[in-house]
PDB file of C-alpha atoms in Angstrom:
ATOM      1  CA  UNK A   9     -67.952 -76.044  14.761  1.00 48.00           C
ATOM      2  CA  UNK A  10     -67.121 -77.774  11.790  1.00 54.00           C
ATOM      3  CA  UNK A  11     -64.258 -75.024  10.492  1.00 55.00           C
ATOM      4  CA  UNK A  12     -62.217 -75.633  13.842  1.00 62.00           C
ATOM      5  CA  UNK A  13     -62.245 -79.487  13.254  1.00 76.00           C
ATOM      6  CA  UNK A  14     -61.227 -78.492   9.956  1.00 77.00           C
ATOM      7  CA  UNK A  15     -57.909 -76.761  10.531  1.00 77.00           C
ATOM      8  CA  UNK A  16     -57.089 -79.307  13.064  1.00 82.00           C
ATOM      9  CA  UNK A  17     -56.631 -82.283  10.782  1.00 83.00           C
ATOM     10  CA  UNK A  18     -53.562 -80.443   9.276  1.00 86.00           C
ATOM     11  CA  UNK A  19     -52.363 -79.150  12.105  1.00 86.00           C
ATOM     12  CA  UNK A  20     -52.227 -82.666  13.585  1.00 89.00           C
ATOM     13  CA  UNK A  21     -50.325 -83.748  10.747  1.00 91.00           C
ATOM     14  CA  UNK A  22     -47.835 -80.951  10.408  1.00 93.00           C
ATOM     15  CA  UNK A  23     -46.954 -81.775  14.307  1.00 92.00           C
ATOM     16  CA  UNK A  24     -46.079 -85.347  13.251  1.00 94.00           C
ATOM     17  CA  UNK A  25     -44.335 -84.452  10.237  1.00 94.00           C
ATOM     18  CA  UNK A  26     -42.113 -82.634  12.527  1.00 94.00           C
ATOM     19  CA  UNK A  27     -41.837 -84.930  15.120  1.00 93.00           C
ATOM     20  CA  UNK A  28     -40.510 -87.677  13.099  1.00 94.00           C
ATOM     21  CA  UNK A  29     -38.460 -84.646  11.260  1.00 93.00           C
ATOM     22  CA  UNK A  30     -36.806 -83.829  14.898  1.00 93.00           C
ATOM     23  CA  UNK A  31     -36.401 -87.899  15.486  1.00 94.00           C
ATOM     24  CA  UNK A  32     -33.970 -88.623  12.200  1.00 95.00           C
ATOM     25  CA  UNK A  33     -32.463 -85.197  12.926  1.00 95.00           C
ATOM     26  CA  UNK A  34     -31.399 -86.240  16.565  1.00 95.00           C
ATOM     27  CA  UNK A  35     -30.946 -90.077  15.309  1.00 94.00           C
ATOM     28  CA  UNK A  36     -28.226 -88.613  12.511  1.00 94.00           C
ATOM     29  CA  UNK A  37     -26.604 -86.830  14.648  1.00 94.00           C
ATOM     30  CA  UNK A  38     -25.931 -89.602  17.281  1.00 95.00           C
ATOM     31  CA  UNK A  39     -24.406 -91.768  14.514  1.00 94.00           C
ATOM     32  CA  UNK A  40     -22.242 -88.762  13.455  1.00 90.00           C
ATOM     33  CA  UNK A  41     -20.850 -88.471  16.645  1.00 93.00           C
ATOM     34  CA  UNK A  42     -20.989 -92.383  17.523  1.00 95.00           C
ATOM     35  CA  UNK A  43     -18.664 -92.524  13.840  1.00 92.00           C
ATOM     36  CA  UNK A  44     -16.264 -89.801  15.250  1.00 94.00           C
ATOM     37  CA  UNK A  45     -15.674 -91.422  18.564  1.00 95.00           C
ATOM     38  CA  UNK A  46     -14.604 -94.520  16.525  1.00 93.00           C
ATOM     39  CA  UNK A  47     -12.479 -92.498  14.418  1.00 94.00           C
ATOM     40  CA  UNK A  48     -10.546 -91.302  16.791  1.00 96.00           C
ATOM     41  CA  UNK A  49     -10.489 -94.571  18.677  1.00 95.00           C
ATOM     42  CA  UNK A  50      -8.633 -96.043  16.026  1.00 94.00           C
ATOM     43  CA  UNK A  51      -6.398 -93.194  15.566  1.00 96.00           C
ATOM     44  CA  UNK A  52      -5.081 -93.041  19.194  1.00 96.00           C
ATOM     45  CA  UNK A  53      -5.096 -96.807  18.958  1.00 94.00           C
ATOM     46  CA  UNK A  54      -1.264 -98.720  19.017  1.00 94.00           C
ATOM     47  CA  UNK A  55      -1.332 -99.829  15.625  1.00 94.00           C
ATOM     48  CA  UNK A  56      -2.158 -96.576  14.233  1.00 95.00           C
ATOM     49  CA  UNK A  57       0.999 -95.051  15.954  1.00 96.00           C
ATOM     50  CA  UNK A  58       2.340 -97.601  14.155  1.00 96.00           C
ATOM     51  CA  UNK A  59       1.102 -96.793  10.905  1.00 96.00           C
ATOM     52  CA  UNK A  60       1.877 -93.356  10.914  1.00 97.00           C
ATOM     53  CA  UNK A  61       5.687 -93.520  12.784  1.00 96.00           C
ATOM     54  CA  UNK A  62       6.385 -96.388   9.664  1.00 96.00           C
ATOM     55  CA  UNK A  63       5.101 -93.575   7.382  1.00 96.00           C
ATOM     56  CA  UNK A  64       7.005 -90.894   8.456  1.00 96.00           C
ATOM     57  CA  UNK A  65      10.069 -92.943   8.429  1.00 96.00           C
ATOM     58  CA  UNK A  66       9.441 -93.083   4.934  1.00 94.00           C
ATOM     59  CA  UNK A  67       8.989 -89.740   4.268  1.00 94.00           C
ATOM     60  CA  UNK A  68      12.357 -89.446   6.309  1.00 94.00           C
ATOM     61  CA  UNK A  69      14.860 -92.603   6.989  1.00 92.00           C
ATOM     62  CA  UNK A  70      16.635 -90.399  10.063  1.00 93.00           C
ATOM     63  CA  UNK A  71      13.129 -89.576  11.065  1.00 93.00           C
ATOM     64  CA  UNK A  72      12.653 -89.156  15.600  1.00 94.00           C
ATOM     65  CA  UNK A  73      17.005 -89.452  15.074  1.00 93.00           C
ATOM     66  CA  UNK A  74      19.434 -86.760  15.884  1.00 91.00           C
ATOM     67  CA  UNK A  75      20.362 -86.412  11.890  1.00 92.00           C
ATOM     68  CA  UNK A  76      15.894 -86.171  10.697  1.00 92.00           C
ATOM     69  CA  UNK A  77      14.257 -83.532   9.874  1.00 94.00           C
ATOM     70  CA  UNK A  78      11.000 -85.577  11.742  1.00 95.00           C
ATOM     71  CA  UNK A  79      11.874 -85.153  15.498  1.00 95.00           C
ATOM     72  CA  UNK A  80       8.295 -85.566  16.835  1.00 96.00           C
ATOM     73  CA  UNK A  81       4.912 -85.271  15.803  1.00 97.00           C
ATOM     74  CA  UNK A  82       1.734 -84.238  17.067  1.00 97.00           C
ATOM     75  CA  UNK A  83      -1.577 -85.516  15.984  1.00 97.00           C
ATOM     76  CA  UNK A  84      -4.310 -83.164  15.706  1.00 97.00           C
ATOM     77  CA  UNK A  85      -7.924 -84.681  16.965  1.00 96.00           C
ATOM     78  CA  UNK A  86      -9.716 -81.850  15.777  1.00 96.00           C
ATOM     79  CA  UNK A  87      -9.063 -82.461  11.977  1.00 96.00           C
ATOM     80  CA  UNK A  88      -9.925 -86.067  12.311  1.00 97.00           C
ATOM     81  CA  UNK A  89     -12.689 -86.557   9.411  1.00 96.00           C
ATOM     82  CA  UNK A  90     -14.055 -89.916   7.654  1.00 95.00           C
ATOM     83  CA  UNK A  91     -12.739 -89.728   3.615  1.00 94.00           C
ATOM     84  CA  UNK A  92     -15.301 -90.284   1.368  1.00 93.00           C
ATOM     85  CA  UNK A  93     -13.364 -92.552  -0.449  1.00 92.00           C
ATOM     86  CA  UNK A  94     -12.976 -94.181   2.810  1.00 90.00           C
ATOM     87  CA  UNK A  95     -10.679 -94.262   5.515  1.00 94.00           C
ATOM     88  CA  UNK A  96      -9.843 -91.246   8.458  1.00 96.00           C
ATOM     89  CA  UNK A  97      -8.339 -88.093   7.119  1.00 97.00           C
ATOM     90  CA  UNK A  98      -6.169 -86.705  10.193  1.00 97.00           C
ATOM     91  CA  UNK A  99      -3.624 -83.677  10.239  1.00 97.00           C
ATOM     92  CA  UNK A 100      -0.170 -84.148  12.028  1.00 98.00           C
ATOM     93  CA  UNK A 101       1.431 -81.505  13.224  1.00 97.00           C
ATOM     94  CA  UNK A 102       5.529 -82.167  12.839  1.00 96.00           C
ATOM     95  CA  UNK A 103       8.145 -81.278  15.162  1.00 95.00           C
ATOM     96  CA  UNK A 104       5.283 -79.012  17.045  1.00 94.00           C
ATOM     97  CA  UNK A 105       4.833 -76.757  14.093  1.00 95.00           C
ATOM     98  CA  UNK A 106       2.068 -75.885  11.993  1.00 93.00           C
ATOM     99  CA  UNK A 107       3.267 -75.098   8.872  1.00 95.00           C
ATOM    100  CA  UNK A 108       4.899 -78.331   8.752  1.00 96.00           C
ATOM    101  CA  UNK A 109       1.800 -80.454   8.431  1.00 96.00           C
ATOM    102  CA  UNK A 110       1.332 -84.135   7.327  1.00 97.00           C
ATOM    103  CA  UNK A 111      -2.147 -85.544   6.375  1.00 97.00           C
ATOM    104  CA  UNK A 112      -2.561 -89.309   6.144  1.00 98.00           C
ATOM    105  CA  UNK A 113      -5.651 -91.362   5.191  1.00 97.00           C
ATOM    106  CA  UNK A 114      -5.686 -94.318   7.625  1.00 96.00           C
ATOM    107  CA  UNK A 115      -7.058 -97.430   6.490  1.00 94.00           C
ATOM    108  CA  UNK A 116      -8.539 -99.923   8.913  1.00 87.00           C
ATOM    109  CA  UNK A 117      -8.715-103.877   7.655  1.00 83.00           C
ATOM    110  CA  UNK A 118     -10.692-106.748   8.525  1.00 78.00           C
ATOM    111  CA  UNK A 119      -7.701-108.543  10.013  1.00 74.00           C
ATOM    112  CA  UNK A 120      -7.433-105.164  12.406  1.00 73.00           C
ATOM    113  CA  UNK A 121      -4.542-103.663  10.477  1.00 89.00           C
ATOM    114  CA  UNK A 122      -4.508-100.424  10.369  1.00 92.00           C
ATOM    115  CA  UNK A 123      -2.459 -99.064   7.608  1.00 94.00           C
ATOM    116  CA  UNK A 124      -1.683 -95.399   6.118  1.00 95.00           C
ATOM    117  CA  UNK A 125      -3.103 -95.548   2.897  1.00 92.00           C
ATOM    118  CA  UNK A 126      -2.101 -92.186   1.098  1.00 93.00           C
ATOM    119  CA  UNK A 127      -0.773 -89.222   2.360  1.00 94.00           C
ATOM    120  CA  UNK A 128       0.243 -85.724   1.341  1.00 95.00           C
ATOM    121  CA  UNK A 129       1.951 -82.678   3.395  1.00 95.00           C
ATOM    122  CA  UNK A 130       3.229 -79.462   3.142  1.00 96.00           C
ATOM    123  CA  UNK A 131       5.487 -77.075   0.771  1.00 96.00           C
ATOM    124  CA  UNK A 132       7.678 -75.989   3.457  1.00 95.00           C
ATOM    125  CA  UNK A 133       7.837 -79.892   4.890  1.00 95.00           C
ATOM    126  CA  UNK A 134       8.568 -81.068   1.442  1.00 94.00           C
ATOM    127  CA  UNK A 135      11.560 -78.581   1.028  1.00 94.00           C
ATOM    128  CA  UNK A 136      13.310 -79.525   4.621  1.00 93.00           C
ATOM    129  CA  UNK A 137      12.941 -82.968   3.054  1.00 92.00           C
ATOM    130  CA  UNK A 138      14.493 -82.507   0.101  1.00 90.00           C
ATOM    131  CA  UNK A 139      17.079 -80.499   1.637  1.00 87.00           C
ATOM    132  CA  UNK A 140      17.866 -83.241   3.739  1.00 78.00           C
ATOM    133  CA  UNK A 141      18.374 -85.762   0.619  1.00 68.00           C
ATOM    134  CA  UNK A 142      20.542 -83.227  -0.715  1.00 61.00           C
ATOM    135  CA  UNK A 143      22.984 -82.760   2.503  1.00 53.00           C
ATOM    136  CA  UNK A 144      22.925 -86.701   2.472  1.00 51.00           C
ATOM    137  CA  UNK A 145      23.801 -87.259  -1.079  1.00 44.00           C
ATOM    138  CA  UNK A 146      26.694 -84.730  -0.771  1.00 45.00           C
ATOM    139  CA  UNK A 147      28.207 -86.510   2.730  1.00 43.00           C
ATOM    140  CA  UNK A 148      28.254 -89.805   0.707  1.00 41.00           C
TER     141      UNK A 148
END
């Protein structure tokens, strides 16, 4: 009698280890998904458009014009991820292509601006762009 009370003391406690094991499990992965619903909240948000139209223009002054290499763009919700340096990391798909992809880090303030902080984008995007200096620079 005493052996089988024996084995149940660990038992007991290797059922509430993994109890409380299966709690912060489930508890992490509600604030993972509670922090990507925000992400993207922000992203589809007006002042994000914003941010990232104001960015492109950069990247192209005739951008969403007849003469730009940017016509439209496309914003991937898939590839929206949290930077650990801060910020969202998103993936914009340009003129509905692929290969010509633009990757901002938005930025969101106290005051509620949302800004693009960095940004990089693609070989092939880069050489339309520069091409398109170049075919300005020789009409001037």
């Amino acid at each position: 009698m005493k052996k089988k009370k024996w084995w149940l003391v660990p038992l007991i406690g290797i059922l509430i280890l993994l109890g409380i094991g299966g709690k912060l499990v489930i508890d992490k992965q509600k604030e993972t998904e509670k922090l990507q619903e925000e992400m993207v909240k922000i992203v589809k948000s007006e002042e994000a458009k914003k941010a990232i139209e104001r960015s492109l223009i950069i990247l192209d002054r005739n951008a969403f014009s007849s003469e730009g290499i940017i016509q439209t763009y496309e914003v991937d919700y898939t590839s929206i991820r949290k930077n650990p340096m801060g910020g969202i990391m998103l993936t914009i798909h340009i003129n509905g292509k692929k290969e010509l992809d633009y990757h901002p880090i938005l930025m969101k303030y106290d005051n509620c601006d949302v800004k693009v902080d960095s940004s990089s984008y693609s070989p092939i995007l880069d050489r339309l762009l520069q091409k398109g200096e170049e075919g300005e620079k020789n009409v001037h």
